[in-house]
CSV table of C-alpha atoms in Angstrom, one decimal:
chain,number,residue,atom,x,y,z
M,876,MET,CA,-8.2,-24.1,-3.8
M,877,SER,CA,-8.0,-27.9,-3.8
M,878,ALA,CA,-4.7,-29.7,-4.2
M,879,ALA,CA,-5.7,-30.7,-7.7
M,880,LEU,CA,-6.0,-27.1,-8.8
M,881,VAL,CA,-2.5,-26.1,-7.8
M,882,SER,CA,-0.6,-25.4,-11.0
M,883,ASP,CA,2.7,-27.0,-12.0
M,884,GLY,CA,4.3,-23.6,-11.6
M,885,VAL,CA,3.4,-23.6,-7.9
M,886,ARG,CA,5.0,-27.0,-7.5
M,887,ARG,CA,8.1,-26.1,-9.5
M,888,HIS,CA,8.7,-22.7,-7.9
M,889,PRO,CA,8.0,-22.8,-4.2
M,890,SER,CA,6.8,-19.5,-2.7
M,891,VAL,CA,8.5,-18.3,0.4
M,892,ILE,CA,7.8,-15.5,2.9
M,893,SER,CA,11.0,-13.3,2.7
M,894,GLY,CA,9.9,-10.2,4.4
M,895,ILE,CA,7.6,-9.3,7.3
M,896,GLY,CA,6.2,-6.0,8.6
M,897,VAL,CA,3.8,-5.9,11.5
M,898,VAL,CA,1.7,-3.2,13.0
M,899,ALA,CA,-0.2,-4.8,15.9
M,900,PRO,CA,-1.9,-3.6,19.1
M,901,ASN,CA,0.8,-5.3,21.2
M,902,GLY,CA,3.7,-4.1,19.1
M,903,VAL,CA,4.5,-1.9,16.2
M,904,GLY,CA,7.3,-3.5,14.2
M,905,ARG,CA,8.0,-7.1,13.6
M,906,GLU,CA,10.4,-7.7,16.5
M,907,ARG,CA,8.5,-5.7,19.0
M,908,PHE,CA,5.3,-7.6,18.1
M,909,TRP,CA,7.0,-10.9,18.2
M,910,SER,CA,8.8,-10.1,21.5
M,911,ALA,CA,5.4,-9.2,23.0
M,912,CYS,CA,3.8,-12.4,21.7
M,913,LEU,CA,6.6,-14.5,23.3
M,914,ARG,CA,6.2,-12.7,26.6
M,915,GLY,CA,2.4,-12.7,26.6
M,916,GLU,CA,2.0,-9.0,26.5
M,917,HIS,CA,-1.5,-7.7,25.9
M,918,GLY,CA,-2.5,-5.0,23.4
M,919,ILE,CA,-6.2,-5.0,24.2
M,920,ARG,CA,-7.2,-1.7,25.9
M,921,THR,CA,-10.2,0.3,27.0
M,922,LEU,CA,-11.8,2.2,24.2
M,923,ASP,CA,-12.4,5.9,24.5
M,924,ARG,CA,-16.1,5.6,25.0
M,925,SER,CA,-16.7,9.4,24.5
M,926,LEU,CA,-16.3,8.7,20.8
M,927,SER,CA,-19.1,6.1,20.7
M,928,PRO,CA,-21.0,6.2,24.0
M,929,ARG,CA,-24.0,4.3,22.8
M,930,TYR,CA,-22.2,1.3,21.4
M,931,PRO,CA,-21.6,-1.8,23.5
M,932,LEU,CA,-18.0,-2.4,22.6
M,933,LYS,CA,-15.8,-1.5,25.6
M,934,VAL,CA,-12.3,-2.8,24.8
M,935,ALA,CA,-10.4,-3.4,21.6
M,936,GLY,CA,-6.9,-4.1,20.3
M,937,LEU,CA,-5.6,-0.6,19.8
M,938,VAL,CA,-2.4,0.5,18.0
M,939,ALA,CA,-1.1,3.3,20.1
M,940,ASP,CA,1.4,4.9,17.7
M,941,ALA,CA,1.9,3.3,14.3
M,942,GLY,CA,4.7,5.7,13.3
M,943,PRO,CA,5.0,8.4,10.6
M,944,VAL,CA,3.1,8.3,7.3
M,945,PRO,CA,4.0,10.8,4.5
M,946,ALA,CA,1.9,13.9,5.0
M,947,ARG,CA,0.6,14.0,1.5
M,948,LEU,CA,-0.7,10.4,1.8
M,949,ALA,CA,-2.0,10.9,5.3
M,950,VAL,CA,-4.6,13.5,4.2
M,951,GLN,CA,-6.0,11.4,1.4
M,952,THR,CA,-6.1,7.9,3.0
M,953,ASP,CA,-7.8,6.1,5.9
M,954,ARG,CA,-6.0,4.9,9.0
M,955,TRP,CA,-6.2,1.3,7.7
M,956,THR,CA,-4.1,2.4,4.7
M,957,HIS,CA,-1.7,4.3,7.0
M,958,LEU,CA,-1.0,1.0,8.9
M,959,ALA,CA,-0.4,-0.8,5.6
M,960,PHE,CA,2.1,1.9,4.6
M,961,VAL,CA,4.1,1.4,7.8
M,962,ALA,CA,4.0,-2.4,7.7
M,963,CYS,CA,4.9,-2.4,4.0
M,964,GLU,CA,8.0,-0.3,4.5
M,965,GLU,CA,9.2,-2.7,7.2
M,966,ALA,CA,8.5,-5.8,5.1
M,967,LEU,CA,10.3,-4.5,2.0
M,968,ALA,CA,13.3,-3.5,4.0
M,969,ASP,CA,13.3,-6.9,5.7
M,970,ALA,CA,13.2,-8.6,2.4
M,971,GLY,CA,16.1,-6.5,1.2
M,972,LEU,CA,14.0,-5.1,-1.7
M,973,GLN,CA,14.5,-1.8,-3.4
M,974,THR,CA,11.2,-1.6,-5.3
M,975,ASP,CA,12.6,1.1,-7.7
M,976,GLU,CA,15.2,-1.4,-8.8
M,977,LEU,CA,12.5,-4.0,-9.7
M,978,ASP,CA,10.8,-4.3,-13.1
M,979,PRO,CA,7.4,-2.8,-12.3
M,980,ALA,CA,5.6,-5.6,-14.1
M,981,ARG,CA,7.2,-8.1,-11.7
M,982,LEU,CA,5.9,-6.4,-8.5
M,983,SER,CA,2.3,-7.1,-7.4
M,984,VAL,CA,0.2,-6.1,-4.4
M,985,ILE,CA,-2.5,-8.6,-3.2
M,986,LEU,CA,-3.9,-7.5,0.1
M,987,ALA,CA,-6.8,-8.6,2.3
M,988,THR,CA,-9.2,-6.2,3.9
M,989,ALA,CA,-12.4,-6.7,5.8
M,990,SER,CA,-13.8,-3.3,6.3
M,991,GLY,CA,-12.2,-0.7,4.0
M,992,GLY,CA,-11.8,2.9,5.1
M,993,THR,CA,-14.6,3.2,7.6
M,994,GLU,CA,-13.1,6.0,9.7
M,995,PHE,CA,-12.5,8.1,6.6
M,996,GLY,CA,-15.9,7.2,5.2
M,997,GLN,CA,-17.6,8.1,8.5
M,998,ARG,CA,-16.0,11.6,8.6
M,999,GLU,CA,-17.1,12.2,5.0
M,1000,MET,CA,-20.6,11.1,5.7
M,1001,GLN,CA,-20.8,13.4,8.7
M,1002,GLY,CA,-19.6,16.2,6.5
M,1003,LEU,CA,-22.3,15.4,3.9
M,1004,TYR,CA,-25.1,15.3,6.4
M,1005,THR,CA,-24.0,18.4,8.4
M,1006,GLY,CA,-22.6,20.6,5.7
M,1007,GLY,CA,-23.9,19.3,2.4
M,1008,PRO,CA,-22.2,17.8,-0.7
M,1009,ARG,CA,-19.4,20.3,-0.8
M,1010,ARG,CA,-18.1,19.1,2.5
M,1011,VAL,CA,-17.3,15.7,1.0
M,1012,THR,CA,-13.6,15.8,-0.1
M,1013,VAL,CA,-12.4,14.4,-3.3
M,1014,TRP,CA,-10.4,11.8,-1.3
M,1015,GLN,CA,-13.6,10.0,-0.4
M,1016,SER,CA,-13.5,8.6,-3.9
M,1017,ILE,CA,-10.3,6.8,-3.3
M,1018,ALA,CA,-10.0,6.3,0.5
M,1019,TRP,CA,-12.8,4.2,1.7
M,1020,PHE,CA,-13.1,1.3,-0.8
M,1021,TYR,CA,-11.6,-2.1,-0.3
M,1022,ALA,CA,-8.9,-1.8,-2.9
M,1023,ALA,CA,-7.6,1.5,-1.5
M,1024,SER,CA,-4.6,0.1,0.3
M,1025,THR,CA,-3.7,-2.2,-2.6
M,1026,GLY,CA,-3.9,0.8,-4.9
M,1027,GLN,CA,-1.9,3.2,-2.7
M,1028,LEU,CA,0.8,0.6,-2.1
M,1029,SER,CA,1.0,-0.2,-5.8
M,1030,ILE,CA,1.3,3.5,-6.6
M,1031,ARG,CA,3.9,4.2,-3.9
M,1032,HIS,CA,6.1,1.3,-4.9
M,1033,GLY,CA,5.5,1.4,-8.7
M,1034,ALA,CA,3.8,-2.1,-8.8
M,1035,LYS,CA,2.3,-2.9,-12.2
M,1036,GLY,CA,2.0,-6.6,-11.8
M,1037,PRO,CA,-1.4,-8.3,-11.3
M,1038,SER,CA,-2.9,-6.8,-8.1
M,1039,SER,CA,-6.1,-7.3,-6.2
M,1040,ALA,CA,-7.9,-6.8,-2.9
M,1041,ILE,CA,-9.6,-9.7,-1.1
M,1042,ALA,CA,-12.5,-9.3,1.3
M,1043,ALA,CA,-13.0,-12.4,3.3
M,1044,GLU,CA,-12.9,-11.1,6.8
M,1045,GLN,CA,-10.6,-13.1,9.1
M,1046,ALA,CA,-9.7,-15.5,6.3
M,1047,GLY,CA,-8.7,-12.8,3.9
M,1048,ALA,CA,-4.9,-12.8,4.4
M,1049,ILE,CA,-4.7,-16.6,3.8
M,1050,GLN,CA,-6.7,-16.1,0.7
M,1051,ALA,CA,-4.3,-13.3,-0.3
M,1052,LEU,CA,-1.4,-15.5,0.4
M,1053,GLY,CA,-2.9,-18.2,-1.8
M,1054,GLU,CA,-3.4,-15.8,-4.6
M,1055,ALA,CA,0.2,-14.5,-4.1
M,1056,ARG,CA,1.5,-18.0,-4.3
M,1057,ARG,CA,-0.5,-18.7,-7.5
M,1058,GLN,CA,0.9,-15.6,-9.1
M,1059,VAL,CA,4.5,-16.3,-8.0
M,1060,GLY,CA,4.1,-19.8,-9.4
M,1061,ARG,CA,2.7,-18.5,-12.7
M,1062,ALA,CA,5.4,-15.8,-13.2
M,1063,ASP,CA,8.5,-14.8,-11.4
M,1064,LEU,CA,6.8,-12.1,-9.4
M,1065,VAL,CA,7.4,-10.4,-6.0
M,1066,VAL,CA,4.1,-10.0,-4.2
M,1067,ILE,CA,3.3,-7.6,-1.4
M,1068,SER,CA,0.7,-9.6,0.5
M,1069,GLY,CA,-1.0,-9.7,3.9
M,1070,GLY,CA,-3.4,-7.1,5.0
M,1071,THR,CA,-4.4,-4.5,7.6
M,1072,ASP,CA,-7.7,-3.2,9.1
M,1073,ALA,CA,-8.7,-0.4,11.3
M,1074,SER,CA,-12.4,-0.3,11.9
M,1075,LEU,CA,-13.0,0.8,15.5
M,1076,CYS,CA,-14.8,4.1,14.8
M,1077,PRO,CA,-18.6,4.1,15.5
M,1078,TYR,CA,-19.4,3.3,11.9
M,1079,GLY,CA,-17.0,0.3,12.0
M,1080,GLN,CA,-18.4,-0.8,15.4
M,1081,VAL,CA,-22.0,-0.8,14.1
M,1082,ALA,CA,-21.0,-3.2,11.3
M,1083,GLN,CA,-19.3,-5.5,13.8
M,1084,VAL,CA,-21.7,-5.4,16.7
M,1085,SER,CA,-24.6,-6.3,14.3
M,1086,SER,CA,-23.1,-9.8,13.9
M,1087,GLY,CA,-23.8,-10.5,17.5
M,1088,ARG,CA,-20.4,-12.1,17.9
M,1089,ILE,CA,-18.6,-9.2,19.7
M,1090,SER,CA,-17.6,-9.3,23.3
M,1091,THR,CA,-19.0,-6.5,25.4
M,1092,ALA,CA,-16.9,-7.3,28.4
M,1093,ALA,CA,-15.0,-4.4,30.0
M,1094,ASP,CA,-11.9,-6.0,31.4
M,1095,PRO,CA,-9.1,-5.8,28.7
M,1096,LEU,CA,-7.3,-8.8,30.1
M,1097,SER,CA,-10.2,-11.2,30.1
M,1098,ALA,CA,-12.5,-9.9,27.4
M,1099,PHE,CA,-11.2,-12.2,24.7
M,1100,LEU,CA,-10.7,-15.8,25.9
M,1101,PRO,CA,-11.2,-18.2,23.0
M,1102,PHE,CA,-12.0,-21.8,24.0
M,1103,ASP,CA,-12.4,-20.7,27.6
M,1104,GLU,CA,-15.4,-21.3,29.8
M,1105,ARG,CA,-15.6,-17.5,30.4
M,1106,SER,CA,-15.5,-16.6,26.7
M,1107,THR,CA,-17.9,-13.8,25.8
M,1108,GLY,CA,-17.2,-13.3,22.1
M,1109,ALA,CA,-14.6,-11.8,19.9
M,1110,VAL,CA,-12.7,-8.6,20.6
M,1111,PRO,CA,-11.9,-6.7,17.5
M,1112,GLY,CA,-8.5,-5.0,16.9
M,1113,GLU,CA,-6.7,-2.8,14.4
M,1114,GLY,CA,-3.5,-3.5,12.6
M,1115,GLY,CA,-2.2,-6.4,10.6
M,1116,ALA,CA,0.9,-7.5,8.8
M,1117,ILE,CA,2.5,-7.2,5.3
M,1118,LEU,CA,4.3,-10.2,3.9
M,1119,VAL,CA,6.7,-10.3,1.0
M,1120,VAL,CA,6.1,-13.4,-1.0
M,1121,GLU,CA,8.3,-14.6,-3.9
M,1122,ARG,CA,10.1,-17.5,-5.3
M,1123,ASP,CA,12.5,-19.2,-3.1
M,1124,ALA,CA,15.3,-18.8,-5.7
M,1125,GLY,CA,14.5,-15.1,-6.0
M,1126,ALA,CA,15.1,-14.4,-2.3
M,1127,ARG,CA,18.2,-16.5,-2.2
M,1128,ASP,CA,19.6,-14.6,-5.2
M,1129,ARG,CA,19.6,-11.5,-3.0
M,1130,ARG,CA,21.1,-13.5,-0.2
M,1131,VAL,CA,17.9,-13.3,1.8
M,1132,ARG,CA,17.1,-16.3,3.8
M,1133,PRO,CA,13.3,-16.9,3.9
M,1134,TYR,CA,11.3,-17.3,7.0
M,1135,ALA,CA,9.0,-20.0,5.7
M,1136,THR,CA,7.8,-21.9,2.6
M,1137,VAL,CA,4.2,-21.6,1.7
M,1138,ALA,CA,3.6,-25.4,1.5
M,1139,GLY,CA,-0.1,-25.8,1.4
M,1140,ILE,CA,-3.3,-23.7,1.2
M,1141,CYS,CA,-6.9,-24.6,0.9
M,1142,HIS,CA,-10.1,-22.6,1.1
M,1143,THR,CA,-13.7,-23.7,1.7
M,1144,TYR,CA,-16.9,-22.0,2.5
M,1145,GLY,CA,-19.5,-22.9,5.1
M,1146,ALA,CA,-22.0,-20.2,6.1
M,1147,THR,CA,-24.1,-22.7,8.2
M,1148,ASP,CA,-21.5,-25.1,9.5
M,1149,PRO,CA,-22.0,-25.7,13.2
M,1150,CYS,CA,-19.9,-28.9,13.1
M,1151,GLY,CA,-16.9,-27.4,11.4
M,1152,ARG,CA,-17.1,-29.5,8.2
M,1153,SER,CA,-15.7,-26.8,6.1
M,1154,LEU,CA,-12.8,-26.5,8.4
M,1155,VAL,CA,-12.1,-30.2,8.3
M,1156,GLU,CA,-12.2,-30.1,4.5
M,1157,ALA,CA,-9.9,-27.1,4.4
M,1158,MET,CA,-7.4,-28.7,6.8
M,1159,ARG,CA,-7.3,-31.9,4.8
M,1160,GLY,CA,-7.0,-30.0,1.5
M,1161,ALA,CA,-4.1,-28.0,2.8
M,1162,LEU,CA,-2.4,-31.1,4.1
M,1163,ALA,CA,-2.8,-32.8,0.7
M,1164,ASP,CA,-1.5,-29.6,-1.0
M,1165,ALA,CA,1.6,-29.7,1.2
M,1166,ALA,CA,1.9,-33.5,0.8
M,1167,LEU,CA,2.0,-33.7,4.6
M,1168,ARG,CA,0.3,-35.9,7.1
M,1169,PRO,CA,-1.5,-34.6,10.2
M,1170,GLU,CA,1.4,-35.9,12.4
M,1171,ASP,CA,3.8,-33.7,10.5
M,1172,ILE,CA,2.2,-30.6,11.9
M,1173,ASP,CA,4.1,-29.2,14.9
M,1174,ILE,CA,1.9,-26.3,16.0
M,1175,ILE,CA,-1.5,-25.0,15.0
M,1176,PHE,CA,-2.4,-21.3,15.0
M,1177,ALA,CA,-6.1,-21.6,15.7
M,1178,ASP,CA,-8.8,-19.3,14.5
M,1179,GLY,CA,-10.2,-18.9,18.1
M,1180,SER,CA,-13.1,-16.6,17.5
M,1181,GLY,CA,-14.1,-16.5,21.1
M,1182,VAL,CA,-17.7,-17.4,20.1
M,1183,ARG,CA,-18.5,-20.5,22.0
M,1184,ASN,CA,-20.3,-22.5,19.2
M,1185,ASP,CA,-17.5,-21.6,16.7
M,1186,ASP,CA,-14.8,-22.6,19.2
M,1187,ASP,CA,-16.5,-25.9,19.8
M,1188,ALA,CA,-16.8,-26.5,16.1
M,1189,GLU,CA,-13.1,-25.7,15.6
M,1190,ALA,CA,-12.1,-28.1,18.4
M,1191,THR,CA,-14.3,-30.8,16.9
M,1192,ALA,CA,-12.8,-30.3,13.5
M,1193,LEU,CA,-9.3,-30.5,14.9
M,1194,ALA,CA,-10.1,-33.7,16.7
M,1195,GLU,CA,-11.5,-35.2,13.5
M,1196,VAL,CA,-8.4,-34.4,11.5
M,1197,PHE,CA,-5.7,-35.0,14.2
M,1198,ALA,CA,-7.6,-37.6,16.3
M,1199,ASP,CA,-5.9,-37.9,19.7
M,1200,ARG,CA,-2.7,-36.1,18.6
M,1201,ILE,CA,-3.8,-32.5,18.2
M,1202,PRO,CA,-0.6,-30.4,18.1
M,1203,THR,CA,-0.1,-27.6,20.6
M,1204,VAL,CA,-2.3,-24.6,19.8
M,1205,ALA,CA,-0.8,-21.2,19.5
M,1206,LEU,CA,-3.2,-18.3,20.0
M,1207,PRO,CA,-1.4,-15.0,20.1
M,1208,LYS,CA,-4.5,-13.2,18.9
M,1209,ALA,CA,-5.8,-13.6,22.5
M,1210,LEU,CA,-3.3,-10.9,23.3
M,1211,PHE,CA,-4.4,-8.4,20.7
M,1212,GLY,CA,-7.8,-9.3,19.4
M,1213,ARG,CA,-9.2,-10.3,16.0
M,1214,LEU,CA,-7.7,-8.0,13.4
M,1215,TYR,CA,-10.1,-9.1,10.6
M,1216,ALA,CA,-7.4,-9.1,7.9
M,1217,GLY,CA,-5.8,-10.6,10.9
M,1218,SER,CA,-4.8,-13.9,9.6
M,1219,ALA,CA,-1.9,-11.8,8.3
M,1220,THR,CA,-0.6,-11.4,11.9
M,1221,ASP,CA,-1.1,-15.1,12.5
M,1222,LEU,CA,0.9,-15.9,9.3
M,1223,ALA,CA,3.6,-13.5,10.5
M,1224,ALA,CA,3.7,-15.1,13.9
M,1225,ALA,CA,3.8,-18.6,12.4
M,1226,ALA,CA,6.7,-17.6,10.2
M,1227,LEU,CA,8.5,-16.1,13.2
M,1228,ALA,CA,7.8,-19.2,15.3
M,1229,ILE,CA,9.5,-21.2,12.6
M,1230,ARG,CA,12.5,-18.8,12.6
M,1231,ASP,CA,12.9,-18.9,16.3
M,1232,GLN,CA,11.6,-22.4,17.0
M,1233,GLN,CA,9.4,-21.0,19.8
M,1234,ILE,CA,5.7,-21.2,20.5
M,1235,PRO,CA,4.3,-17.8,21.4
M,1236,SER,CA,2.0,-17.3,24.4
M,1237,ALA,CA,-1.7,-16.8,24.4
M,1238,GLY,CA,-1.5,-15.0,27.7
M,1239,GLN,CA,-1.8,-16.4,31.2
M,1240,GLN,CA,-5.5,-15.6,31.6
M,1241,LEU,CA,-6.6,-18.2,29.1
M,1242,ARG,CA,-7.8,-21.6,30.4
M,1243,PRO,CA,-9.3,-23.8,27.7
M,1244,ARG,CA,-12.3,-25.8,28.6
M,1245,PRO,CA,-11.3,-29.5,29.1
M,1246,SER,CA,-14.0,-30.5,26.7
M,1247,THR,CA,-12.2,-28.9,23.8
M,1248,ARG,CA,-9.3,-31.3,24.4
M,1249,LEU,CA,-6.9,-28.5,23.2
M,1250,THR,CA,-3.6,-27.7,24.7
M,1251,VAL,CA,-3.3,-23.9,24.2
M,1252,HIS,CA,0.1,-22.6,25.1
M,1253,THR,CA,-0.5,-19.9,27.7
M,1254,GLY,CA,2.8,-19.6,29.5
M,1255,PRO,CA,5.9,-17.7,28.4
M,1256,ALA,CA,7.3,-18.8,25.0
M,1257,ARG,CA,9.0,-22.1,25.0
M,1258,PRO,CA,11.5,-23.7,22.6
M,1259,CYS,CA,10.0,-26.3,20.4
M,1260,ARG,CA,11.0,-28.2,17.2
M,1261,ILE,CA,8.9,-26.5,14.5
M,1262,GLU,CA,9.1,-27.8,10.9
M,1263,ALA,CA,5.5,-27.3,9.9
M,1264,VAL,CA,2.8,-24.9,11.1
M,1265,MET,CA,-0.9,-24.9,10.3
M,1266,VAL,CA,-2.8,-21.6,10.4
M,1267,LEU,CA,-6.6,-21.7,10.5
M,1268,ALA,CA,-8.8,-18.8,9.8
M,1269,ARG,CA,-12.6,-18.4,9.5
M,1270,GLY,CA,-14.1,-15.2,8.3
M,1271,TYR,CA,-17.7,-14.3,9.0
M,1272,PRO,CA,-20.1,-15.5,7.6
M,1273,GLY,CA,-18.3,-18.6,6.3
M,1274,PHE,CA,-15.0,-18.0,4.6
M,1275,THR,CA,-12.7,-20.8,5.8
M,1276,SER,CA,-9.0,-20.9,4.9
M,1277,VAL,CA,-6.0,-23.0,6.1
M,1278,ALA,CA,-2.4,-22.4,5.3
M,1279,ILE,CA,0.6,-24.6,6.1
M,1280,LEU,CA,4.0,-23.0,6.4
M,1281,THR,CA,7.1,-25.1,6.6
M,1282,ARG,CA,10.7,-24.5,7.6
M,1283,PRO,CA,12.8,-23.9,4.5
M,1284,SER,CA,16.3,-25.3,4.1
M,1285,GLU,CA,18.7,-22.6,5.4
M,1286,ALA,CA,15.9,-20.8,7.1
M,1287,ARG,CA,16.3,-17.3,8.5
M,1288,THR,CA,17.5,-17.1,12.1
M,1289,SER,CA,17.0,-14.2,14.5
G,535,MET,CA,-11.9,39.7,0.5
G,536,SER,CA,-9.7,41.8,-1.9
G,537,GLU,CA,-6.6,39.5,-1.6
G,538,LEU,CA,-6.1,36.0,-0.4
G,539,PRO,CA,-4.0,36.2,2.8
G,540,ILE,CA,-0.9,34.0,2.6
G,541,THR,CA,-1.8,32.2,5.8
G,542,THR,CA,-5.1,31.2,4.4
G,543,TYR,CA,-3.5,30.1,1.2
G,544,LYS,CA,-1.0,28.0,3.1
G,545,SER,CA,-3.8,26.3,5.2
G,546,ILE,CA,-5.7,25.5,2.0
G,547,VAL,CA,-2.6,24.0,0.4
G,548,ILE,CA,-1.9,22.0,3.6
G,549,ASP,CA,-5.4,20.6,3.6
G,550,CYS,CA,-4.7,19.2,0.1
G,551,VAL,CA,-1.2,17.8,0.5
G,552,GLY,CA,-0.6,17.5,4.2
G,553,GLN,CA,1.8,19.2,6.6
G,554,ILE,CA,4.2,21.9,5.2
G,555,ASP,CA,6.2,23.9,7.7
G,556,ASP,CA,6.5,27.7,7.5
G,557,ALA,CA,10.0,27.6,6.1
G,558,ASP,CA,9.1,25.1,3.4
G,559,PHE,CA,6.0,27.0,2.4
G,560,GLU,CA,7.9,30.3,2.1
G,561,ASN,CA,10.6,28.5,0.2
G,562,ALA,CA,8.0,27.0,-2.1
G,563,ILE,CA,6.7,30.5,-2.9
G,564,ALA,CA,10.1,32.1,-3.2
G,565,LYS,CA,11.5,29.4,-5.4
G,566,ARG,CA,8.4,29.2,-7.5
G,567,PHE,CA,7.7,25.5,-6.8
G,568,ARG,CA,5.2,23.9,-9.0
G,569,LEU,CA,2.2,22.1,-7.5
G,570,SER,CA,3.7,18.8,-8.7
G,571,ASP,CA,6.9,19.6,-6.7
G,572,LEU,CA,4.7,19.7,-3.6
G,573,GLY,CA,3.2,16.3,-4.3
G,574,PHE,CA,-0.1,17.5,-5.9
G,575,ASP,CA,-1.8,15.0,-8.2
G,576,SER,CA,-5.0,15.4,-10.2
G,577,LEU,CA,-7.2,14.7,-7.2
G,578,ALA,CA,-5.3,17.1,-5.0
G,579,LEU,CA,-5.6,19.8,-7.7
G,580,MET,CA,-9.4,19.2,-7.7
G,581,ALA,CA,-9.4,19.5,-3.9
G,582,LEU,CA,-7.4,22.8,-4.1
G,583,THR,CA,-9.8,24.4,-6.6
G,584,THR,CA,-12.8,23.3,-4.6
G,585,GLN,CA,-11.3,24.8,-1.4
G,586,LEU,CA,-10.4,28.0,-3.1
G,587,HIS,CA,-14.0,28.3,-4.3
G,588,ASP,CA,-15.4,27.5,-0.8
G,589,VAL,CA,-13.0,29.8,1.1
G,590,VAL,CA,-12.4,32.7,-1.2
G,591,GLY,CA,-15.2,32.5,-3.7
G,592,VAL,CA,-13.0,32.2,-6.7
G,593,PHE,CA,-13.6,29.2,-8.9
G,594,ILE,CA,-10.8,28.1,-11.2
G,595,GLU,CA,-11.5,25.1,-13.4
G,596,PRO,CA,-9.0,22.4,-12.7
G,597,ASP,CA,-8.8,21.8,-16.4
G,598,ASP,CA,-7.7,25.4,-16.9
G,599,ILE,CA,-4.5,25.0,-14.8
G,600,SER,CA,-2.0,22.2,-14.7
G,601,LEU,CA,0.2,20.7,-12.1
G,602,ARG,CA,3.0,22.7,-13.7
G,603,ILE,CA,1.6,25.9,-12.4
G,604,THR,CA,3.6,27.5,-9.5
G,605,LEU,CA,2.1,28.3,-6.2
G,606,THR,CA,3.1,31.9,-6.8
G,607,ASP,CA,1.3,32.1,-10.2
G,608,LEU,CA,-1.8,30.4,-8.8
G,609,LEU,CA,-1.9,32.9,-6.0
G,610,ALA,CA,-1.6,35.7,-8.5
G,611,GLN,CA,-4.4,34.2,-10.6
G,612,VAL,CA,-6.7,34.0,-7.5
G,613,ASN,CA,-5.8,37.6,-6.5
G,614,GLY,CA,-6.5,38.7,-10.0
G,615,GLU,CA,-9.9,37.2,-9.9
G,616,LEU,CA,-10.6,38.8,-6.6
G,617,ALA,CA,-9.5,42.2,-7.9
G,618,LYS,CA,-11.8,41.8,-10.9
G,619,ALA,CA,-14.7,40.9,-8.7
G,620,GLY,CA,-13.9,43.9,-6.5
G,621,ALA,CA,-13.9,46.2,-9.5
G,622,THR,CA,-17.3,45.3,-10.7
């Protein structure tokens, strides 16, 4: 979305993030997640290899206990949707929303997903191959596909506004946020946005390992070190975040102070882009959309894939846009892995950083290569003036998205 | 099988709509809960009839019953079909 394509509605009615729910490997629940990010607590753990002994992935960001899911929904949905249920309940409560009091036409669900219900799908395929067609349950028809979480949340909360599912790997949640912002600008909607993923079963691993970008390192604490000399690739994780997006005026009418204003968004695509041109264009597009200059950005939540060429391209792109004044880089995903719909957790962390005026830690193991010229914050959280945050995300094989969140007047405080 | 054991019936229902504890299941039978009261929807109904066919050998067309049928009446219908099959 270039700045020129942003509608008048988006300009007249700024979108804000008014509710956040998080289910992440280093913390289930918004405040637990954020507290872990501030303290630099890891959520990457050793995988139970008995489930997939022949696959090279040894560690991943694992959600230990996401919390209860209604039994009827649990049998007919994938784990990825379970995580969305949990995060959504928290986000709606945080936004002070009772969905049964909303006009259904005013409530939308726009979620990102990268994998769909791979665990559920694998179980059904195993049933098919070992027991025949009658072993495939009716739930397979609704559990595996990309729009399943969007559909389930819309049914559960009675949402009948425009809803969709966006598959753009790591960039998906920023794209979902962009679409939410567009819908909020067009009509006075409340949008359940963000996204979750849970694709660590053997079937899910096959899809990821085939990209050649996954770390096969065994030490949970050092397997995922973006921008580091010792980097060996990306470590996948499960979880994500749900964000409630609505008009600033709507949140304030309920006496809810928003976390952040969605000030600028831009998407580009560059499947073969070793120099990071698509990222440069996306950053500049988002700055133009937000009517900000590079020097207005206080922190950058980097994409940090952990793949050396991509990390180099990202550092080069940042240097091109910010010259010799690249803001401090926040990289909390080094603590819990890439969550695929995972720019949702970056967006949640960025909004919480604005709320608390603190930069989260990337963990003390990370030591960025000097050649990247990046200052990644690796120590414990530190206070910092934060008015504008840029969130970068690149989804394999070329989705590139950048969001800028700014501090609203009368912002939420912790 | 001449009659569907209640424990088997319960396990089939649980497979379709998730956990139900013993007290709730007995309550649902005693108070003549409808399938819709237990959270069944059209897909869950299809799953239920498929499971009944697989486990008990009785096939009931989903279109022939509705979500308004009670657990008790459905059990009686299954047992009626089993009795008919036993008589022939």
